[in-house]
Amino acid sequence: MTSPSSACSGLDRAAKAAVRRILEHPKFEVLPLKNVLDQVRWLPEGATVSITASPTKTLEDTMSVAAELRLQGFDVVPHLSARMTHDKMHLAGLLARMEQLEISSIFLVGGDAPQRGIFPDAYSLLMAMDDIGHHLTDIGVTSYPEGHAVIPDAKLRQALHDKQPHASYMTTQMCFDPAAIADFITGCRADGIALPVQIGIPGVADRLKLIQISTRIGVGQSVRFLSKHRGLVSRFIKPGGYAPEDLLEGLASVVGDPAAAIVGVHIYTFNQCETTERWRQEYLASL
C-alpha cells in the first residue's frame, strides 16, 4: 500500500483541505457479526456507526447491535431493509424501538434478501413511514455510480427522484473509479437530484479476513455483492493491495466543488475497524 505521506504529496493546499474535511468525521459501516463489539472499540469516541441489515439475520439483530453501540456512546445509524420488513406493524415496531433508543437517523436500502413481506423497495418503505408517522430527522438512501447488477440505470435514477423529497442524503455504493463517481454526481445535479452525497469508500481490510467475512455473510449474498462490485477482488489481491487515499485524492477537485455537495465519507469497514482507523489517522496526519 502506498504510504499516506507520499500519497498526498501531489495535492495542493485546497485539495488537502477538501479531503481532510470529509475524512475527519466519517461514518463507519459495520456488519452485525459476533466480532462487531470487539472491533468498534478501535473507533473514535462518539463516532457515527452505520449498522447493516444482513440477509442472513433479522432487522431485530441490527437493532440489538444498535442498542449495544448506543450504550457505548456511539451515534448509530441502523439500516432498514425494505425486503426484510414484513408489514406496517413490523415497521411501526422498529420505528418505536429506534425512538426508545433515541436514534434519529437511519439508512434505507431495498436489500438483497428474498422479499419477506409487503415492501419491494426503499421507496415503498418510505411511503409507509410517512403513513405511520415517525420521529426520524436524518434518512439516507443508496445510489449507484457504476449502476446495479439487475436494476436498469433509468429506474435507479427515477428512484432517486422519487425518494428525494423524503431523504436527507444519498450514499454511493462501493466504487473504485473517481471519474465514475464524479460523472455520476454531475449527472444527478444536471437531472435535478440535489441530495447531498456521502462517498462510499472501502476501508483497509486484511485479505484473508475479508474472505472470511464474505463467507459469514452467506454464499448467496457474497455472489450478489461481488456481482455488483466486479473490481473488488482484483483491487484487494493486486500487489500492494488497495489504498483508500488513491480514490479520495482522485476526487479531491470534486469534493472541493460546492455544487457537488459532497458532505462526507461512508467507510465500508468489513468489521476491520482497527486497520481502517489506523489508516485514517495516519492519512489525516499527512494532509
Coordinates of N, CA and C in Angstrom, one line a residue, residues 9 23 36 107 116 125 139-140 205 210 227 231 237 275:
S9 N 1.3 13.8 -1.7 CA 2.3 14.8 -2.0 C 1.9 15.6 -3.2
L23 N -13.0 13.6 5.6 CA -12.5 12.4 6.3 C -12.4 12.5 7.8
V36 N -18.3 -7.6 16.1 CA -18.5 -6.2 15.9 C -18.2 -5.4 17.2
F107 N -30.6 4.5 7.6 CA -30.2 4.3 6.2 C -31.2 3.3 5.6
R116 N -39.6 -10.6 2.3 CA -40.3 -11.3 3.4 C -41.6 -10.7 3.7
L125 N -41.1 1.6 1.4 CA -40.9 1.7 2.9 C -41.0 3.2 3.3
I139 N -32.4 10.7 7.0 CA -32.7 9.5 6.3 C -31.8 9.4 5.1
G140 N -30.9 8.4 5.0 CA -30.1 8.2 3.9 C -30.6 7.1 3.0
A205 N -8.8 -3.6 4.8 CA -9.2 -4.9 5.3 C -8.1 -5.9 5.0
L210 N -11.2 -10.6 4.9 CA -12.3 -10.2 4.0 C -13.0 -11.4 3.5
S227 N -21.0 -9.5 -7.7 CA -21.5 -9.2 -9.0 C -21.8 -7.7 -9.2
G231 N -14.9 -5.2 -9.6 CA -13.5 -4.9 -9.4 C -13.0 -5.2 -8.0
I237 N -6.5 -8.0 -4.2 CA -5.5 -9.0 -4.3 C -4.3 -8.5 -5.1
T275 N -7.6 -1.7 11.6 CA -6.8 -1.3 10.4 C -7.3 -0.1 9.7

